[in-house]
PDB file of C-alpha atoms in Angstrom:
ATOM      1  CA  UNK A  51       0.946 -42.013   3.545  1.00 54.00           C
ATOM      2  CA  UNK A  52       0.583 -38.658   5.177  1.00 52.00           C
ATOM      3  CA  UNK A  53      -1.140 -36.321   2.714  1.00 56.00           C
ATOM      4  CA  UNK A  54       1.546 -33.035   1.957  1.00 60.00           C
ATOM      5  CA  UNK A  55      -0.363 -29.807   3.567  1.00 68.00           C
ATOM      6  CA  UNK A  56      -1.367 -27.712   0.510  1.00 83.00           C
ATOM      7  CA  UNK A  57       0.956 -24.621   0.134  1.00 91.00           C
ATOM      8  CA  UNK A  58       0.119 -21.218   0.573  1.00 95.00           C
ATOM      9  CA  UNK A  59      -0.416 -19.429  -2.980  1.00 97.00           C
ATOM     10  CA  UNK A  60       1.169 -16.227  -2.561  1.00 97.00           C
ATOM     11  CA  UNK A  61       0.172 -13.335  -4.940  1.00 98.00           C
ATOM     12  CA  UNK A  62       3.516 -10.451  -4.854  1.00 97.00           C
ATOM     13  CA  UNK A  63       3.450  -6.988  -6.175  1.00 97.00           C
ATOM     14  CA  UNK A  64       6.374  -4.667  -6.135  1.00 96.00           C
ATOM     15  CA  UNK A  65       7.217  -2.210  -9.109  1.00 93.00           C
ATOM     16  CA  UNK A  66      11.113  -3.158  -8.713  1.00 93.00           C
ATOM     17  CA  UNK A  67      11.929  -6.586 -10.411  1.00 93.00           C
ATOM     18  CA  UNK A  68      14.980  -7.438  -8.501  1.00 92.00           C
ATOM     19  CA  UNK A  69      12.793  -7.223  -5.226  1.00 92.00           C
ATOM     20  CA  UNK A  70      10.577  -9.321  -6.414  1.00 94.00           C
ATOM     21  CA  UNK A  71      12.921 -11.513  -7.589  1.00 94.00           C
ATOM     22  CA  UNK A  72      14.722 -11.457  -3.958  1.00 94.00           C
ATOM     23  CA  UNK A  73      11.177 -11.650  -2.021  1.00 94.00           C
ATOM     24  CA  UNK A  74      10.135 -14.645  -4.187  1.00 95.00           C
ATOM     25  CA  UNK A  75      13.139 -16.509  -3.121  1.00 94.00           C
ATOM     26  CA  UNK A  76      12.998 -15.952   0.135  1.00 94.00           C
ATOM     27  CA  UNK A  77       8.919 -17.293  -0.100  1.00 95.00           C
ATOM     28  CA  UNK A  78       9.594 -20.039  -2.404  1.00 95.00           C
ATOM     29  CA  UNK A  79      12.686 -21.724  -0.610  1.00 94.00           C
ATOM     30  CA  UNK A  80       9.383 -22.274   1.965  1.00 94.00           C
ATOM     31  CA  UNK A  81       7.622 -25.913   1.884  1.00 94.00           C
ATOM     32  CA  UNK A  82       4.901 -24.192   2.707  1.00 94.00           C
ATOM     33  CA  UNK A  83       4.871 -21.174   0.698  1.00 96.00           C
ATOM     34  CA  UNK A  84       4.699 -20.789  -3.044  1.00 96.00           C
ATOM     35  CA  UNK A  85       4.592 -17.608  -5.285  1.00 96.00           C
ATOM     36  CA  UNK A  86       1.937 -18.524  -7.646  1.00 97.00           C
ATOM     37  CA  UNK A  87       1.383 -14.860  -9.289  1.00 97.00           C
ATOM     38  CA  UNK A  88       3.630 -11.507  -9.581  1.00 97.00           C
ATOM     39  CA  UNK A  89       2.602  -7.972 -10.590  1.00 97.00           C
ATOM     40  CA  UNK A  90       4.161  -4.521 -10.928  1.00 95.00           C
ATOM     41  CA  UNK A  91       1.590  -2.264  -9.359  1.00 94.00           C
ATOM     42  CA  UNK A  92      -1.502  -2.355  -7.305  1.00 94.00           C
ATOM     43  CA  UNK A  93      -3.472  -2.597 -11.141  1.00 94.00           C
ATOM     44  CA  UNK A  94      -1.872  -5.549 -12.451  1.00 96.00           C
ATOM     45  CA  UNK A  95      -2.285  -7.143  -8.811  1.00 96.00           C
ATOM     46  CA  UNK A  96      -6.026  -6.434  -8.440  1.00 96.00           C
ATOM     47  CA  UNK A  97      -6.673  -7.574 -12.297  1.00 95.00           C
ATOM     48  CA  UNK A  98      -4.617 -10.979 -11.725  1.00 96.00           C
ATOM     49  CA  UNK A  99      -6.871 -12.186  -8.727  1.00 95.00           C
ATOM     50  CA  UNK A 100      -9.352 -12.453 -11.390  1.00 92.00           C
ATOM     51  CA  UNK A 101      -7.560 -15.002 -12.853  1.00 93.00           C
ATOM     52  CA  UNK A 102      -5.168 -16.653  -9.913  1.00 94.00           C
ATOM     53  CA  UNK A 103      -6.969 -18.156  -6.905  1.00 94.00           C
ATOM     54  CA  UNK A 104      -4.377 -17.068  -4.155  1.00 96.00           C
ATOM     55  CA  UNK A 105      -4.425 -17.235  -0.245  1.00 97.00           C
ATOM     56  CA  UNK A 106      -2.482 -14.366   0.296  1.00 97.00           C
ATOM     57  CA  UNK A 107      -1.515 -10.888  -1.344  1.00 98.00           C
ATOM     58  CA  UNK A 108       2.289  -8.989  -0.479  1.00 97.00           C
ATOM     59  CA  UNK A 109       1.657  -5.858  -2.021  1.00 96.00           C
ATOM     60  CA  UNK A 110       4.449  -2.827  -1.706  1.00 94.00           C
ATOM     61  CA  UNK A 111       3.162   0.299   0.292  1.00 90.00           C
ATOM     62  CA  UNK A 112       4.144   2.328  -2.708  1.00 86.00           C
ATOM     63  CA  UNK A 113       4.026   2.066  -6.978  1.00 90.00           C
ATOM     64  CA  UNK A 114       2.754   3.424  -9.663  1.00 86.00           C
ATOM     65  CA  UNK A 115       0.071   3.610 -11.299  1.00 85.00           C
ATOM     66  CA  UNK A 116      -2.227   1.999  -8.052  1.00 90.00           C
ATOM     67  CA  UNK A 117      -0.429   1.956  -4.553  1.00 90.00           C
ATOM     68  CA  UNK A 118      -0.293  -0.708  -2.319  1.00 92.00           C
ATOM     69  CA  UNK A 119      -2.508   0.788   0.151  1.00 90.00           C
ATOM     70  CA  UNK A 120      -5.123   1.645  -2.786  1.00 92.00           C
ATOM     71  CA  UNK A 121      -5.450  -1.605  -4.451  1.00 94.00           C
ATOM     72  CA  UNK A 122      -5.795  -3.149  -0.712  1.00 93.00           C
ATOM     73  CA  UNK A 123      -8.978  -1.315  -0.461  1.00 91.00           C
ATOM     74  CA  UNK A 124     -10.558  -3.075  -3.408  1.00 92.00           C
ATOM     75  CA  UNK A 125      -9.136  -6.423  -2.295  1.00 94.00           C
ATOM     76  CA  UNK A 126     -10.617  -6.031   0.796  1.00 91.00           C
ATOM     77  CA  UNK A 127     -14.407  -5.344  -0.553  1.00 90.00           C
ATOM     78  CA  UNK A 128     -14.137  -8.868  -2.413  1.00 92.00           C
ATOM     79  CA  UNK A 129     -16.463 -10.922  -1.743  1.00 89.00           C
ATOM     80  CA  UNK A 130     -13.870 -13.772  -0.412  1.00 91.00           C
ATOM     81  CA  UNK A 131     -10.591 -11.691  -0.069  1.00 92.00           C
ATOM     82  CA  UNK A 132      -7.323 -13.192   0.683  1.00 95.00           C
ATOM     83  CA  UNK A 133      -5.111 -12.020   3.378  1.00 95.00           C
ATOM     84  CA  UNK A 134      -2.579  -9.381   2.958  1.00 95.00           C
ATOM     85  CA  UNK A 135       0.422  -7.859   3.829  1.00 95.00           C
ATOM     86  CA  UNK A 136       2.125  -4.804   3.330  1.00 93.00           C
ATOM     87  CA  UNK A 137       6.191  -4.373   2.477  1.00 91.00           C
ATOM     88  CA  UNK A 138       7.671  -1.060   2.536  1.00 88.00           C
ATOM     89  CA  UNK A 139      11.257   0.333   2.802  1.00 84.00           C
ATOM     90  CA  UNK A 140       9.751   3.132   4.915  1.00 78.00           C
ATOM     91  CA  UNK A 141       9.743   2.458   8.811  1.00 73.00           C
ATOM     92  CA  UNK A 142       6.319   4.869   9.465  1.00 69.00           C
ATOM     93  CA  UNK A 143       3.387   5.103  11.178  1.00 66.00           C
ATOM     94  CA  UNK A 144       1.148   6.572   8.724  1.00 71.00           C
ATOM     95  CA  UNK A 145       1.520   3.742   6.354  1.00 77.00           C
ATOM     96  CA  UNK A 146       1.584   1.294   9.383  1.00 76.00           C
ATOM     97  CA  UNK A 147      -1.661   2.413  10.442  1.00 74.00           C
ATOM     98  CA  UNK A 148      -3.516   3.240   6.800  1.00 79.00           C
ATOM     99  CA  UNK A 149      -2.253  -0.464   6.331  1.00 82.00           C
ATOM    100  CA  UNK A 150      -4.333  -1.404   9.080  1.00 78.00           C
ATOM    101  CA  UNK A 151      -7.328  -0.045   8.005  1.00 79.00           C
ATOM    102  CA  UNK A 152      -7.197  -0.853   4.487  1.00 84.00           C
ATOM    103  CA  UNK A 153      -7.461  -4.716   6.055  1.00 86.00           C
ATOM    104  CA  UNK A 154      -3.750  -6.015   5.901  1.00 90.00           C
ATOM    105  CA  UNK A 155      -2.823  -8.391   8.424  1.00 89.00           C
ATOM    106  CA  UNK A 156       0.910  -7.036   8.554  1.00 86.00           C
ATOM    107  CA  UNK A 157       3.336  -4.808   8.125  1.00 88.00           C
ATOM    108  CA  UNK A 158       6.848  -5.756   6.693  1.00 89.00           C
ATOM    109  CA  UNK A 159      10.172  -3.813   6.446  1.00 87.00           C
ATOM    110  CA  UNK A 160      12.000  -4.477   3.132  1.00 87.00           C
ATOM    111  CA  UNK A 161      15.190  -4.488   4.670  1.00 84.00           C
ATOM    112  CA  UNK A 162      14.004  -7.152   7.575  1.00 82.00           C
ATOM    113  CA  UNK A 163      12.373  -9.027   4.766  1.00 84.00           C
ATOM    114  CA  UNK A 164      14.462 -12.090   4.866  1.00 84.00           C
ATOM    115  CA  UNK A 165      14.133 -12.440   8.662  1.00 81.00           C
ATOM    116  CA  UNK A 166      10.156 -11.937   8.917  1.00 88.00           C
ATOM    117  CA  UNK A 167       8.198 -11.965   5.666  1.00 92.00           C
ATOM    118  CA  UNK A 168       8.174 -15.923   6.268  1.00 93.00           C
ATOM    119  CA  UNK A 169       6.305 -15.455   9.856  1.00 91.00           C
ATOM    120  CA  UNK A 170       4.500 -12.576   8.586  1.00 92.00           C
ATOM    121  CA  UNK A 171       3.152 -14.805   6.465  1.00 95.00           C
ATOM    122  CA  UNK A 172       2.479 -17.727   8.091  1.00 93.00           C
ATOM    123  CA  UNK A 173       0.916 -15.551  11.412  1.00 89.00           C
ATOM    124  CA  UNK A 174      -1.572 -13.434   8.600  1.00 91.00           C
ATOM    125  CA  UNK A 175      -3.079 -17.126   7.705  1.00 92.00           C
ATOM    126  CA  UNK A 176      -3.581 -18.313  11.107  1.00 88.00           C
ATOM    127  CA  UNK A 177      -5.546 -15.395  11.345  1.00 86.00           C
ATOM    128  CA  UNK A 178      -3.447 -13.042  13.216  1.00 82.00           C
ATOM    129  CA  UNK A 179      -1.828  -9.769  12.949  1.00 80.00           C
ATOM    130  CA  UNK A 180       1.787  -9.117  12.230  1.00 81.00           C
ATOM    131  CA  UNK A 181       4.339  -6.300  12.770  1.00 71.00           C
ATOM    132  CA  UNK A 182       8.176  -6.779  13.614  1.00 62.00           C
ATOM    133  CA  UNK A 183       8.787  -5.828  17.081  1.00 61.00           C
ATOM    134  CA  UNK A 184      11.477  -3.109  16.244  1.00 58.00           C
ATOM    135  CA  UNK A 185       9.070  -1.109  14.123  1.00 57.00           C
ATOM    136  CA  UNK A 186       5.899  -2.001  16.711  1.00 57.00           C
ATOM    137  CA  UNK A 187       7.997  -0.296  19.652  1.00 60.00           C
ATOM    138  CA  UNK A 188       9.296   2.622  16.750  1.00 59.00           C
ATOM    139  CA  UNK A 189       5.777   3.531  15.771  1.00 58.00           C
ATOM    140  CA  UNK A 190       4.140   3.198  19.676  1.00 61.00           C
ATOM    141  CA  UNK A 191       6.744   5.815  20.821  1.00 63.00           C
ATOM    142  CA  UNK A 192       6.345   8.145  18.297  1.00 63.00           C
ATOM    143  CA  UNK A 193       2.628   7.910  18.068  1.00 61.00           C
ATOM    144  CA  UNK A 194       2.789   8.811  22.149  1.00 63.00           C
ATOM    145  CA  UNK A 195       5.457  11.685  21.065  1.00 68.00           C
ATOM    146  CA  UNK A 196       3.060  13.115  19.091  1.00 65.00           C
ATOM    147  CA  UNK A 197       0.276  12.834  21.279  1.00 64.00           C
ATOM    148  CA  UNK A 198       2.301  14.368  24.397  1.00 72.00           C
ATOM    149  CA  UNK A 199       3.314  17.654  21.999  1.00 73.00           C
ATOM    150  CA  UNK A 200      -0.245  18.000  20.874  1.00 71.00           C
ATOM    151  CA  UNK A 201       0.337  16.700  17.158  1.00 63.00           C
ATOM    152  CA  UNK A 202      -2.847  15.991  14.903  1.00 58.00           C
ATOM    153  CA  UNK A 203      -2.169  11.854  14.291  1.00 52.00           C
ATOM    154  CA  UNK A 204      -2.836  10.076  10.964  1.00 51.00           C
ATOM    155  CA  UNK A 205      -6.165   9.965   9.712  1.00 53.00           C
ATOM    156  CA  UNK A 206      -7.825   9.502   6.325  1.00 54.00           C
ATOM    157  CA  UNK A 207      -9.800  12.422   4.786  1.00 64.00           C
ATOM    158  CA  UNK A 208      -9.983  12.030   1.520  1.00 77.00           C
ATOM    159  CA  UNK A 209     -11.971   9.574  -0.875  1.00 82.00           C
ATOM    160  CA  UNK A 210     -10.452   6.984  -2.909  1.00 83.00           C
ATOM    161  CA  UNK A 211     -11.364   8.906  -5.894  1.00 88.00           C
ATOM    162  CA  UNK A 212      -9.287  12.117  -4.256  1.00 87.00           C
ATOM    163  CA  UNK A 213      -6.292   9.741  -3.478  1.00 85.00           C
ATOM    164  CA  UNK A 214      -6.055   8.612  -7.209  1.00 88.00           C
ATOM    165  CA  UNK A 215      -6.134  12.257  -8.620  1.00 90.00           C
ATOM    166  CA  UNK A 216      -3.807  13.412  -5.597  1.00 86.00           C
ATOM    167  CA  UNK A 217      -0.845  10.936  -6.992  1.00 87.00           C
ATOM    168  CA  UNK A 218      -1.100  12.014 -10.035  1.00 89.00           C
ATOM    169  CA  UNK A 219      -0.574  15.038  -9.712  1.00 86.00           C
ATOM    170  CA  UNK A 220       2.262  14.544  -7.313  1.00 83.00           C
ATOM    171  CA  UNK A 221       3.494  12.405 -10.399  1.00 83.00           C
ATOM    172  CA  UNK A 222       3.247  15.835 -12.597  1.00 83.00           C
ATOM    173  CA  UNK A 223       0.076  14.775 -14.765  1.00 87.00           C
ATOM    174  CA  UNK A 224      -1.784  17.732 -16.478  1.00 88.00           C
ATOM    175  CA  UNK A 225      -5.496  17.440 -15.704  1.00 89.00           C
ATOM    176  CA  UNK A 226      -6.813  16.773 -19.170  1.00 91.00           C
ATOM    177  CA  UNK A 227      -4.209  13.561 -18.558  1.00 92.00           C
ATOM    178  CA  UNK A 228      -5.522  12.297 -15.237  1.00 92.00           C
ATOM    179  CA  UNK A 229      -9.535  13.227 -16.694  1.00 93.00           C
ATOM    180  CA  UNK A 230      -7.992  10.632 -19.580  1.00 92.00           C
ATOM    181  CA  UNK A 231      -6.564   8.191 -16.864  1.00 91.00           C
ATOM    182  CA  UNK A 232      -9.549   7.869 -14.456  1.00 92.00           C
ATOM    183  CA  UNK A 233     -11.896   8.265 -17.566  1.00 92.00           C
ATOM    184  CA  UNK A 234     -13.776  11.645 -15.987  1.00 93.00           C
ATOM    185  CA  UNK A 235     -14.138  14.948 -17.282  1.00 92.00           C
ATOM    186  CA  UNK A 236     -11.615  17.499 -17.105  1.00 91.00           C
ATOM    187  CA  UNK A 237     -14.058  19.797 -14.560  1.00 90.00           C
ATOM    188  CA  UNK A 238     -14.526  16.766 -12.164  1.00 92.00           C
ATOM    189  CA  UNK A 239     -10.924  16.460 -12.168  1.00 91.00           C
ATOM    190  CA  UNK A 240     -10.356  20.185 -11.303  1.00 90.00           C
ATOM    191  CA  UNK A 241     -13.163  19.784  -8.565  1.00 89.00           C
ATOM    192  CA  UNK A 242     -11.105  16.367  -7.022  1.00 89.00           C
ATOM    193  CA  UNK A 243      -7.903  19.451  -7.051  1.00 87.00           C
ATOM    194  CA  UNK A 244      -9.965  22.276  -5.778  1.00 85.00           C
ATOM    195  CA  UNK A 245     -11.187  19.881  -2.924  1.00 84.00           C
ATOM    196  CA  UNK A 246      -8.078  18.259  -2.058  1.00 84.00           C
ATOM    197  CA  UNK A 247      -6.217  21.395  -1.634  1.00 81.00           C
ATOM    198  CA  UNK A 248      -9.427  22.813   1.002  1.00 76.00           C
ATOM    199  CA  UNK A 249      -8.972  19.085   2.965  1.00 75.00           C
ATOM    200  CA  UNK A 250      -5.525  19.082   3.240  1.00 75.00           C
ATOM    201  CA  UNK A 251      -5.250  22.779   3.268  1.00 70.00           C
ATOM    202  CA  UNK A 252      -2.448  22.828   0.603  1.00 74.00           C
ATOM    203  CA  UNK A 253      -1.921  25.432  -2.231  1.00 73.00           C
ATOM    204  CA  UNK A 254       0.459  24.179  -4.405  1.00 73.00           C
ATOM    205  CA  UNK A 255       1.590  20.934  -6.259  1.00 76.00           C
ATOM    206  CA  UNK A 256       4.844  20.794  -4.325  1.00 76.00           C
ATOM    207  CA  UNK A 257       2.917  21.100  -0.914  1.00 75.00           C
ATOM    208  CA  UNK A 258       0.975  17.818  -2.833  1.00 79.00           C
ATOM    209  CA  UNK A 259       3.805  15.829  -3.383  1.00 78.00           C
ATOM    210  CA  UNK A 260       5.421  16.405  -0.415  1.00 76.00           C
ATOM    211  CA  UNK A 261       1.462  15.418   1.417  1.00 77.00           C
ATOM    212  CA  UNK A 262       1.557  12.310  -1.127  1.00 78.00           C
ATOM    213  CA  UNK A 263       5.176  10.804  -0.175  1.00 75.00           C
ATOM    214  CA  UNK A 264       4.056  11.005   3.625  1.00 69.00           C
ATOM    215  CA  UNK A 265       0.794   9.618   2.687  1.00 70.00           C
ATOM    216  CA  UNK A 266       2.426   6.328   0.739  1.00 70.00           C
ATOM    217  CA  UNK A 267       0.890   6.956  -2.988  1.00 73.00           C
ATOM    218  CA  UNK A 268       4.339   7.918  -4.513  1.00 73.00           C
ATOM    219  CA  UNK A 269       7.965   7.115  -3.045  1.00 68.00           C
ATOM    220  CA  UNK A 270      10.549  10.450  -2.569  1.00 61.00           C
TER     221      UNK A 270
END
């Protein structure tokens, strides 16, 4: 007898139940594809690959707590990292491209999810890199838009420390309640503000939470 192909052990994290519940149906129905592992933000996802052996991570651009795009970085500095994927219900090419260099192999739509999270999947573990054509031909017009009018494109300036603090403030924490959440004092936290606003060149926590919904770390 033929030996069955081992199945591809799928770790998913989304913050909304019933889309995990819908993504994991979609992925199990699959011979080759099995959910062996949920979580409900880029936290619990990072802390259960510590305990799950999994070929490949879905994690959603944005949730609380961690974002996708944030726990991707620490995936990726494993020392034998799975592949990954990113889902999001937000057709944009900040995310798209922060996705990129965070190390995911693909970018999914949540609302083409039944049509291409199966071949996202399947092309991320053969190695390749996956994006829907509709969004592909979305994001390389208006990346050439902006580059005709004279736009500044996406780029990353901040530190992964300065991301954390940045969405939680945008989430309306004090800063004697993100010093408790990152576990720093409450004058390194008001340094992480003082230089986020100069970076960004913001000056008020509604200018951040509008910067941190374009940026992925919270959702409008």
């Amino acid at each position: 007898m033929t030996p069955t192909p081992a199945k591809i052990r799928i770790l998913l994290a989304d913050d909304h139940t019933l889309v995990r519940r819908g993504v994991r149906l979609i992925l199990d129905a699959e011979p080759d594809l099995e959910v062996v592992a949920e979580a409900a933000d880029g936290a619990e996802a990072v802390a259960a690959l510590r305990d799950v052996e999994v070929d490949l991570v879905i994690l959603d651009v944005a949730m609380p707590r961690m974002t996708g795009l944030q726990a991707a970085r620490g995936i990726a500095r494993m020392r034998t990292p799975p592949k990954m994927l990113m889902l999001s219900m937000h057709d944009n090419e900040q995310y798209f491209f922060e996705a990129l260099k965070v190390g995911a192999s693909g970018y999914v739509l949540k609302s083409v999810a039944d049509e291409d999270l199966v071949k996202a999947c399947r092309t991320a573990m053969s190695g390749r890199a996956f994006v829907y054509p509709g969004a592909m031909s979305a994001l390389v017009r208006d990346y050439l838009d902006r580059l005709n009018r004279g736009e500044s494109l996406p780029r990353t300036v901040l530190t992964e420390r300065e991301d954390e603090v940045l969405k939680l403030i945008a989430e309306g924490h004090s800063t004697r309640e993100i010093a408790r959440e990152l576990t720093i004092s409450y004058k390194t936290v008001e340094r992480h503000r003082e230089n986020i606003l100069a970076k960004l060149g913001l000056r008020d926590r509604t200018q951040v939470t509008r910067y941190a919904i374009r940026a992925g770390l919270i959702e409008p």
